[in-house]
XYZ file of C-alpha atoms in Angstrom:
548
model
C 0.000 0.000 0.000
C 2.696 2.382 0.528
C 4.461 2.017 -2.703
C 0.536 2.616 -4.401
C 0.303 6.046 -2.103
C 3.627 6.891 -3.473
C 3.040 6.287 -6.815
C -0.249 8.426 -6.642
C 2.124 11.320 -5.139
C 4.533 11.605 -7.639
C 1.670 11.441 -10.458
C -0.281 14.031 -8.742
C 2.684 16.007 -8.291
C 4.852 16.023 -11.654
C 7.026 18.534 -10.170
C 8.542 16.127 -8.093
C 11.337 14.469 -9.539
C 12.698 12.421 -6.584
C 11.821 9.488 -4.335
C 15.042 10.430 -2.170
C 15.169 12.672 0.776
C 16.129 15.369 -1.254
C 13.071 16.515 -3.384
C 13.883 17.587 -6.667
C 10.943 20.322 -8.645
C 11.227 21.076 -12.349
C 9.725 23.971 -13.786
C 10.513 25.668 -16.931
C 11.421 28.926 -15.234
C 12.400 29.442 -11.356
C 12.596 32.722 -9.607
C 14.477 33.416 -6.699
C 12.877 35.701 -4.118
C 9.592 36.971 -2.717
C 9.815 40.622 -3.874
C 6.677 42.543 -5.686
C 9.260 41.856 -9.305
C 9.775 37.984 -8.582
C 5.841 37.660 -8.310
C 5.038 40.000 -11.170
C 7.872 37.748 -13.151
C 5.565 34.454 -12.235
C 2.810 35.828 -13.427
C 4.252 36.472 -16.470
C 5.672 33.312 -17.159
C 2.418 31.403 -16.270
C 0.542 33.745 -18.811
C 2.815 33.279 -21.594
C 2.055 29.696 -20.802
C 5.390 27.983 -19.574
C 5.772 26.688 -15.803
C 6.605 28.398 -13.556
C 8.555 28.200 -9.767
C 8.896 30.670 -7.151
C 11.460 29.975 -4.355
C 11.265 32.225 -1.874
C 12.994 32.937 0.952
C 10.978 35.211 2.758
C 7.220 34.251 4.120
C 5.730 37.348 3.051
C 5.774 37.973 -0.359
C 6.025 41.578 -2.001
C 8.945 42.849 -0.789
C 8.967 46.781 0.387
C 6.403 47.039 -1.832
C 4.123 45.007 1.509
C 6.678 46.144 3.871
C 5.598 49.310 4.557
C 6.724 51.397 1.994
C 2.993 52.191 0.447
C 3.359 55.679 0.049
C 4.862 54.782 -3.665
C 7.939 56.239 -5.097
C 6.290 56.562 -8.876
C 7.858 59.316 -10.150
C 6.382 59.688 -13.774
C 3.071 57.259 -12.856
C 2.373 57.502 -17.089
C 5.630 54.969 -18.131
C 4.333 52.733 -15.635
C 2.908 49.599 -17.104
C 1.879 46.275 -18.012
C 1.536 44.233 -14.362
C 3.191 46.738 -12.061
C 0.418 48.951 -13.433
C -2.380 46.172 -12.955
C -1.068 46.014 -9.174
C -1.845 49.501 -8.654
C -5.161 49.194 -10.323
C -6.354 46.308 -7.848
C -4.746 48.490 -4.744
C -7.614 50.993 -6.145
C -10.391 48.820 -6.527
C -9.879 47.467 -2.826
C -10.259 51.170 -1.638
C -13.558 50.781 -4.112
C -14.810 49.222 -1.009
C -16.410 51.101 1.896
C -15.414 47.831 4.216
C -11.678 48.722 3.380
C -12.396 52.159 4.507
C -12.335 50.314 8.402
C -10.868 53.423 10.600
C -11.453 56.537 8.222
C -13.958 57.880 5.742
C -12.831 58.226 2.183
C -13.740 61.698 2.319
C -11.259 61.870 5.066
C -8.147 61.468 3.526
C -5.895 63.264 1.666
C -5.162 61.839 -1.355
C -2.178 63.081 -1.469
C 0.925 61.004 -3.263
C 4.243 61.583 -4.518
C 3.636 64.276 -7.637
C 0.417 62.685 -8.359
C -3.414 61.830 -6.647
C -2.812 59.187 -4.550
C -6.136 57.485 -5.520
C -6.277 58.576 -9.570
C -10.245 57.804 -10.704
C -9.767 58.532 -14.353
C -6.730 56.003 -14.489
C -8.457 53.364 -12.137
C -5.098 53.423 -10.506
C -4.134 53.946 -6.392
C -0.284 54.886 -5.471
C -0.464 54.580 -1.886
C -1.631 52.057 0.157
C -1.601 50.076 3.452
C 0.702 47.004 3.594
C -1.891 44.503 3.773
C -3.653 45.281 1.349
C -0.631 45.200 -0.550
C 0.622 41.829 0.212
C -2.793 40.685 -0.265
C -2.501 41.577 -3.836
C 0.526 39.557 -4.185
C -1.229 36.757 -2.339
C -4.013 37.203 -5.255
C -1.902 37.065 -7.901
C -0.202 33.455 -6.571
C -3.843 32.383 -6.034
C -5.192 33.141 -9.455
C -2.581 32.113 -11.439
C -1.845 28.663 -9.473
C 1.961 30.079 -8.804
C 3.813 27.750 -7.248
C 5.468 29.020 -4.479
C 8.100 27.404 -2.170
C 8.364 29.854 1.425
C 11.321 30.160 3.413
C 13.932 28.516 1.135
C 17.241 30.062 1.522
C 19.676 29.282 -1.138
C 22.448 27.209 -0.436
C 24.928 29.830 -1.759
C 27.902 27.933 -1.279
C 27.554 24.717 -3.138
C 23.801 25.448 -3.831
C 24.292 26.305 -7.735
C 24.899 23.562 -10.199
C 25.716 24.739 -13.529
C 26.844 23.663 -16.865
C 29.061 24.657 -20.147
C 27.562 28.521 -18.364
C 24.119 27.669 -17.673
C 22.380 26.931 -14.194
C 20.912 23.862 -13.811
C 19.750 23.675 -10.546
C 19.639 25.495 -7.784
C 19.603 23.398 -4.181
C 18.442 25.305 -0.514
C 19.897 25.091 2.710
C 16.495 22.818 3.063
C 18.038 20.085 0.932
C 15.582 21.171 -1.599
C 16.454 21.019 -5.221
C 15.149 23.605 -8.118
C 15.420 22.479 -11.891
C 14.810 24.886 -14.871
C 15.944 25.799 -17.885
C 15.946 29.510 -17.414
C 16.319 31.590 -14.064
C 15.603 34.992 -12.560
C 17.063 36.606 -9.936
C 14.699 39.408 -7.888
C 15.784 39.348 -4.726
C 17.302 42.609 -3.240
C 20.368 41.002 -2.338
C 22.000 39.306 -5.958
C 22.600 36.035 -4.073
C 21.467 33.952 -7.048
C 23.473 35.907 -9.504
C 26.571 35.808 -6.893
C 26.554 32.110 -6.509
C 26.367 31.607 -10.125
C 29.848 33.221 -10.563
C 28.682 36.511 -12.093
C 30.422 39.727 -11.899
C 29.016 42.138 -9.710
C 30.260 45.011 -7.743
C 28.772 46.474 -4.463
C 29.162 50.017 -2.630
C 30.589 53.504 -4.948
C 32.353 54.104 -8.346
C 34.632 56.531 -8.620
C 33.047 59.236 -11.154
C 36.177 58.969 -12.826
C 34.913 55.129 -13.850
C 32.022 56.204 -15.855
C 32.322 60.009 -16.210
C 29.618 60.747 -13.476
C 29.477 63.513 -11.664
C 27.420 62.394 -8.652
C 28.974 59.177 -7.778
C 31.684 58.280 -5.568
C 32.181 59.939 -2.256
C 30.070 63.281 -2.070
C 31.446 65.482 0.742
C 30.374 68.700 1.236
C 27.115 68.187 -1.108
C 24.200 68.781 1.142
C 20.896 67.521 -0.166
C 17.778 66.763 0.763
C 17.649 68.394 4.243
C 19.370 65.227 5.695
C 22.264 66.860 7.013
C 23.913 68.813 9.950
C 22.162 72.326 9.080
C 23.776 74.007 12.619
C 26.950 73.546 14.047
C 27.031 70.172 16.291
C 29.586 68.099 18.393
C 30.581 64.645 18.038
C 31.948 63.850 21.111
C 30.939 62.782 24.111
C 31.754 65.810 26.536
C 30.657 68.551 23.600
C 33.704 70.237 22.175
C 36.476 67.604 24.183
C 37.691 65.719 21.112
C 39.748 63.545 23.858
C 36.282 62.749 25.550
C 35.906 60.093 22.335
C 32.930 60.265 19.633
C 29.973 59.496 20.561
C 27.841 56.238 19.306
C 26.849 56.186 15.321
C 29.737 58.732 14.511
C 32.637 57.201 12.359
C 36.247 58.293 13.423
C 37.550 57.366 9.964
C 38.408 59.989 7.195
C 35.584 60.002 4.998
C 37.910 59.773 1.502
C 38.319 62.162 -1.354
C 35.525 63.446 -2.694
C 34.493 61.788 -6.669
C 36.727 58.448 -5.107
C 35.464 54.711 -4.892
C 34.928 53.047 -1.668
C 32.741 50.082 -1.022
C 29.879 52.158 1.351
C 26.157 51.607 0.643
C 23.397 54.201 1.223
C 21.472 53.592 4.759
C 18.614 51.367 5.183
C 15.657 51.967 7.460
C 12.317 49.991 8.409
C 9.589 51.875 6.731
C 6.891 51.726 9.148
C 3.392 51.988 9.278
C 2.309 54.052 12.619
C -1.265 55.490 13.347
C -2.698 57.880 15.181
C -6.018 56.008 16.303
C -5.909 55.361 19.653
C -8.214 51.996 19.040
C -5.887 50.654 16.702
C -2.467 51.725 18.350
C 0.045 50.092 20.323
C 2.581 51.964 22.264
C 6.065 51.906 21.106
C 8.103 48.995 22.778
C 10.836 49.697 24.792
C 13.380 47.278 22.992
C 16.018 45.020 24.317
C 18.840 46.639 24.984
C 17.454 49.769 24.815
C 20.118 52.210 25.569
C 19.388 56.188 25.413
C 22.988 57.048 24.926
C 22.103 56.553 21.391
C 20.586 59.413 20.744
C 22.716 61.450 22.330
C 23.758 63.311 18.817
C 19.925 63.389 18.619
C 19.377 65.009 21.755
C 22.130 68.023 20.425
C 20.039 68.070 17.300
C 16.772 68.650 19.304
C 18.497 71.215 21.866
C 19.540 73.274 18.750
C 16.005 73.867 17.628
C 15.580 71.210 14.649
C 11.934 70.427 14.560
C 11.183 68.401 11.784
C 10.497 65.330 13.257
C 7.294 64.613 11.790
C 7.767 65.889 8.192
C 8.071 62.067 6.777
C 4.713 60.616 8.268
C 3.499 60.437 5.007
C -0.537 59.847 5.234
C -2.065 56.627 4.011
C -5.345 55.442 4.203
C -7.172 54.638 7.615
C -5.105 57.072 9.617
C -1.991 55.564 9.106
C 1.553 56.317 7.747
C 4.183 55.330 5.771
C 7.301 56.751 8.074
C 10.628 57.672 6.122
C 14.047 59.382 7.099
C 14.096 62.690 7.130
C 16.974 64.838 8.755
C 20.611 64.145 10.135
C 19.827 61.845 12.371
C 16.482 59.808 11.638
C 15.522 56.500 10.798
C 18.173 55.786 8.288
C 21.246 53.869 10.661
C 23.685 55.369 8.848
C 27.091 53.427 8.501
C 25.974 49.873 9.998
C 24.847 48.066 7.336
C 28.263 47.997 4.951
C 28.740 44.071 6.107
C 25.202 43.529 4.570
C 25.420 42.777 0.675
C 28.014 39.811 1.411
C 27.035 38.941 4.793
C 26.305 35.476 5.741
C 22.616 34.531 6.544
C 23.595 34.897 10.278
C 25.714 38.509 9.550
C 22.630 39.741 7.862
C 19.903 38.682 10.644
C 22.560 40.296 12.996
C 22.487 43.330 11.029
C 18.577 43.728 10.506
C 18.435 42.762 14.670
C 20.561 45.569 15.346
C 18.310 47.927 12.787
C 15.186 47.165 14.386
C 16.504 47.826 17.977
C 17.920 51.160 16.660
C 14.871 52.330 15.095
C 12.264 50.887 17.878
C 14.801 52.464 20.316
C 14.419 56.177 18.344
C 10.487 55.582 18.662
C 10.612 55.012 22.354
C 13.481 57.708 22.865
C 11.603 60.259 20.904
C 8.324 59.118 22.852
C 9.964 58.999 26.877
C 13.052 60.595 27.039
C 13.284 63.499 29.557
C 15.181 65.968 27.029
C 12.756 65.820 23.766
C 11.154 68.969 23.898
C 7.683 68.502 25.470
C 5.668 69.685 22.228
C 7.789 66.989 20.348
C 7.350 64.306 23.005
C 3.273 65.118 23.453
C 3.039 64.688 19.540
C 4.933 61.963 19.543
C 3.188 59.730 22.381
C 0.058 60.329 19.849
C 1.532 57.653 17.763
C 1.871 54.255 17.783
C 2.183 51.151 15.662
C -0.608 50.011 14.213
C -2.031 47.089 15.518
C -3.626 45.575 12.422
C -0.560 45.322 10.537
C 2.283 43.029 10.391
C 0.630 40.662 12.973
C 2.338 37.902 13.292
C 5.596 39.908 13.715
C 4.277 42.012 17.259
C 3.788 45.207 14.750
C 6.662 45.728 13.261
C 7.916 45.649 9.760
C 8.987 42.011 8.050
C 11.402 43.526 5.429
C 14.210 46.042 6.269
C 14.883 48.340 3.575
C 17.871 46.682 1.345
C 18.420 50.126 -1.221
C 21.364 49.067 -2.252
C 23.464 45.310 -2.195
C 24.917 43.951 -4.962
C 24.905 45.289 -8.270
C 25.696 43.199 -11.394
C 28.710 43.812 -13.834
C 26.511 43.046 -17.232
C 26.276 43.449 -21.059
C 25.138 47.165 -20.727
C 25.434 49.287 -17.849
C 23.011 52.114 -16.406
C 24.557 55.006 -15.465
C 24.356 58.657 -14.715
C 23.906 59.778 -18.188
C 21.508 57.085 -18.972
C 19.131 58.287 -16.628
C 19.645 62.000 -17.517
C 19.285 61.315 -20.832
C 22.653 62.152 -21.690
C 23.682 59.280 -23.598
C 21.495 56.542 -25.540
C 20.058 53.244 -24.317
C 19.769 50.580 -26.567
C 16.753 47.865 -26.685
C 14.534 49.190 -23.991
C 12.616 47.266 -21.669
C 10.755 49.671 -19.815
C 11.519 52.917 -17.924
C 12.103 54.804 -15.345
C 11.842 58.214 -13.971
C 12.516 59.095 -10.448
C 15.356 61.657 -9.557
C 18.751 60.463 -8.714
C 17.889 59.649 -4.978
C 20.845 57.960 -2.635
C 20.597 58.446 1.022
C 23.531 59.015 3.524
C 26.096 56.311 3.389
C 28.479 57.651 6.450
C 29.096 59.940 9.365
C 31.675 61.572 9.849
C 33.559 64.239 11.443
C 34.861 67.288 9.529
C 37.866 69.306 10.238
C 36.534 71.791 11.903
C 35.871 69.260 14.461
C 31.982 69.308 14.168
C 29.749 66.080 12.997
C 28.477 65.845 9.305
C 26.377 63.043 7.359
C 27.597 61.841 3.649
C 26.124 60.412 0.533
C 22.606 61.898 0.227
C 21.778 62.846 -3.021
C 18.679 63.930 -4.431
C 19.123 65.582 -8.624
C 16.364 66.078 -10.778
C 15.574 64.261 -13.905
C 14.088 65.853 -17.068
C 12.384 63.166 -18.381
C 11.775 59.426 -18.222
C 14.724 57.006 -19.531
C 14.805 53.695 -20.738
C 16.258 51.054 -19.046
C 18.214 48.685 -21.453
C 17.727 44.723 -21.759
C 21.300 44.334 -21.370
C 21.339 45.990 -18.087
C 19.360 42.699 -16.773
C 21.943 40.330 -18.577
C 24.950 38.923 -17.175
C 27.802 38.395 -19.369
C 27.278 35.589 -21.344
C 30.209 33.599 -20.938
C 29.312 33.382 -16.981
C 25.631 32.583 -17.592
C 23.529 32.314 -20.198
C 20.309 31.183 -18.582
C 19.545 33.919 -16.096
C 18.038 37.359 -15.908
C 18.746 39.666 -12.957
C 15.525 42.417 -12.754
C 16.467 43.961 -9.361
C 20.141 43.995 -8.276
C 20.967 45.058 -12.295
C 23.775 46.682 -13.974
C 23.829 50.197 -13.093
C 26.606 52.776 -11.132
C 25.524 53.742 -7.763
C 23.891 56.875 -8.547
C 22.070 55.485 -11.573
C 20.766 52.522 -9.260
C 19.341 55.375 -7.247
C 16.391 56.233 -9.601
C 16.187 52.641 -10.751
C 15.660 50.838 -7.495
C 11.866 51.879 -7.206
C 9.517 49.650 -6.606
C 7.613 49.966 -9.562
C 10.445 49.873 -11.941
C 11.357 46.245 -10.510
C 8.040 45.047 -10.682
C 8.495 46.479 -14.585
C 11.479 45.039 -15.148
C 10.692 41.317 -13.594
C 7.813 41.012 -16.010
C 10.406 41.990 -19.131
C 12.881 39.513 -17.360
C 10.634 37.053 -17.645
C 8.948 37.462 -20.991
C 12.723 37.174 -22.297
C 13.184 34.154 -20.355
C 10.569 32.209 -21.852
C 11.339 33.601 -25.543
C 15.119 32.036 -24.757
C 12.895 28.574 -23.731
C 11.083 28.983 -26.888
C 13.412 29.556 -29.454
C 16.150 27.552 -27.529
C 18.482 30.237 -27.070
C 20.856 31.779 -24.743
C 19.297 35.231 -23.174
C 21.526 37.669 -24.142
C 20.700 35.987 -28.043
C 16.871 36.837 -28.013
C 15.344 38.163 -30.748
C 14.861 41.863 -29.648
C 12.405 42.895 -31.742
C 10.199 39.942 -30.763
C 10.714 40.525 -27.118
C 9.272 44.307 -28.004
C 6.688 43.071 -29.995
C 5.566 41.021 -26.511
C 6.274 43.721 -23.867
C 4.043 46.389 -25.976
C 1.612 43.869 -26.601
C 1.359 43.457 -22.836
C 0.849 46.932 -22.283
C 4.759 47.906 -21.181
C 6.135 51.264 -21.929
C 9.205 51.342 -23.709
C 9.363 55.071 -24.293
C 7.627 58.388 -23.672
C 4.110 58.301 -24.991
C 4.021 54.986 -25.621
């Protein structure tokens, strides 16, 4: 009877290949990650009509994009199309029902987005959201489309990639789980596909010498944004004592020449979703390990009359927020992530640990400590997280803001004058249009002996740009079989326009319509017809330039 239950398995299941310990699936494509672009990408395998995996390592699927950042970086909303479009449409017909509408009247909010309506009737489309309803989107599109999704699978990314004459074969978790395809996509924020597959990639900033950029490379003395020192303030511990030592979350190191390399990444932060309705708040948690000698350089901040605490709760529905860094010292934790990118699995959980304590520590500082000025505190303690999101995590955020990791070496590179549209991109697969945006990537102390943050950029684009196909290719003698939609070739500073949610949703459904026109026409990606992979991406509704 056993070996008649077993044989019923595997026939039900055609996806698994082995009656070992070590299961072996088989789909056409496989995509590695949960992000909003690896879902998008499975959807747009299945409708082309080839099979389709998703190993994910994450339990929540959708990335930032249901992680709290739902006040949406869109930029120009009109190149935004095809599926990432369709998401936004379906964000808008949930708020099409009063039952969404749970803690606040439509009537009642704002509607206010980034440069655009944040609930747009004549294009059926809604920017900014609540990171439920979000993920619930996602969890729709899996649903509907039969997407086969395997949760919490963390590559193996030491001897997890099996490949051949430069094409991955498989792809094996620490689970003992084993992933068969003939073509695969990388969209995780991280590049630890593309990594363990022995392509080139590089991580932290070019010199602008490398590509002729202006605003790469280290940027001292440029002051953008608002998120820097605007009045004089001391680094060390006894103010103006530079034998007293620096205090916590100030680098002692010289911060390099400015236009020169180094291998620093822009800040991350938790983008959280707080309320102001008292029946659906919960006080903020006094973390482990809280220690108020943190926020000391805070504190100086405060005592020298910054009060723009509260200019990044950015409204979303049901009296809620979307809460980003703004200032010099903020919910960016600036300088601790550099270890990140090429961290191990335990480095990394260390690192996102030590992010959530900081940033649950700046709530509760911000909220209790004796020396926030008492209109800031008052306002402050009106806040809380909200209670009916992120639930099975006590509140708080499931994905930590990853801007910036790896970022492949590939056939065609985005950079500076790319997205300025200084120079030309060839065979576009969709665009972009956000200004050059990098936060902070260190803090340091100038010569004059007083603190200063670096690496925030924020430059204005004219127009959209295209983003080229060969920007998502590796180099085709280290892999011929897989597309990389999120951690792409670009410099620094052009990543920071590209890495926008809606561009990697974009650009994982033009990954994978080029993945299965290499399955169907048997060749290697960086050979596919480019005019046919056009023809699909405008029939499904992709922009490829402006006005079209």
């Amino acid at each position: 009877m056993r070996k008649i239950g077993l044989l019923i398995t595997v026939l039900l299941c055609p996806a698994l290949f082995s009656l070992g310990t070590a299961p072996v699936y088989k789909a056409d494509v496989i995509i590695y990650g949960g992000t909003a672009a690896a879902i998008v990408a499975a959807v747009q395998v299945h409708n082309m009509g080839r099979s389709v995996i998703v190993v994910s390592p994450d339990k929540h699927i959708g990335g930032l994009s249901s992680g709290g950042l739902g006040f949406t970086d869109t930029g120009n909303k009109s190149v935004i199309g095809g599926l990432a479009r369709d998401f936004y449409h379906r964000v808008w017909l949930h708020y099409q029902q009063p039952a969404a509408w749970n803690w606040q009247k439509p009537a009642e909010y704002g509607n206010k987005g980034q440069g655009t309506p944040a609930m747009d009737g004549a294009a059926r489309t809604m920017w900014i959201f609540e990171p439920h309803v979000a993920e619930q989107v996602m969890e729709d599109y899996v649903r509907e489309n039969n997407i086969r999704i395997y949760r919490e699978e963390w590559l193996n990314r030491e001897q997890g990639v099996t490949k051949k004459n430069g094409k991955i074969q498989a792809i094996t978790t620490l689970s003992g789980h084993t992933y068969s395809g003939k073509m695969f996509i990388d969209a995780t924020y991280e590049g630890d596909l593309m990594a363990a597959a022995g392509v080139s990639y590089t991580v932290g900033r070019e010199a602008n010498a490398t590509y002729g950029e202006t605003w790469n490379g280290v940027q001292t003395g440029v002051l953008h944004h608002g998120h820097y020192f605007k009045q004089p303030i001391s680094p060390y511990r006894i103010a103006g004592d530079a034998t007293s030592g620096l205090l916590p979350r100030v680098s002692g190191e010289d911060p390099g020449e400015k236009g020169a390399a180094d291998h620093k990444i822009q800040a991350y932060c938790f983008r959280m979703c707080l309320t102001d309705n008292p029946a659906n708040r919960v006080p903020f948690p006094r973390p482990a390990g809280y220690d108020a000698t943190q926020y000391e350089l805070l504190g100086r901040v405060l005592d020298s009359g910054w009060n723009e605490v509260f200019n990044k709760f950015d409204l979303i529905p049901n009296h809620k927020t979307d809460v980003n860094n703004h200032g010099p010292f903020s919910t960016d934790n600036i300088g601790m992530n550099y270890d990140y990118p090429e961290g191990s699995y335990a480095r990394r959980k260390e690192i996102i640990q030590e992010h959530e304590t900081y940033q649950q520590g700046l709530l509760y500082f911000l909220a209790n400590d004796p020396r926030v000025p008492a209109a800031i505190q008052s306002r402050m303690k009106t806040w809380g997280l909200s209670a009916d999101e992120f639930t099975d995590n006590k509140n708080w955020p499931h994905q930590l803001y990853i801007r910036e990791a790896r970022r492949m070496k590939g056939v065609f590179v985005m950079t500076e004058q790319t997205v300025l549209g200084k120079s030309v991109v060839p065979q576009s697969i969709g665009m972009g249009s956000y200004t050059l945006d990098a936060h902070n990537a260190q803090r340091y102390v100038k010569k004059d002996g007083f603190v200063q943050n670096e690496g925030d950029i924020g430059v204005d684009i004219k127009a959209p740009y295209q983003v080229a196909y060969g920007a998502i290719l590796p180099q085709q003698q280290e892999c011929s079989n897989l597309l990389v939609p999120v951690c792409l070739s670009a410099s620094h500073i052009a990543y920071g326009s590209i890495r926008m949610e809606p561009v990697f949703m974009i650009l994982g459904q033009s990954a994978a319509t080029a993945a299965v026109l290499a399955i169907t026409t048997n060749k290697a990606v960086q050979e596919v017809d480019y005019e046919k992979l056009k023809a699909q991406l405008l029939k499904d509704q992709q922009h490829l330039e402006a006005g079209k």
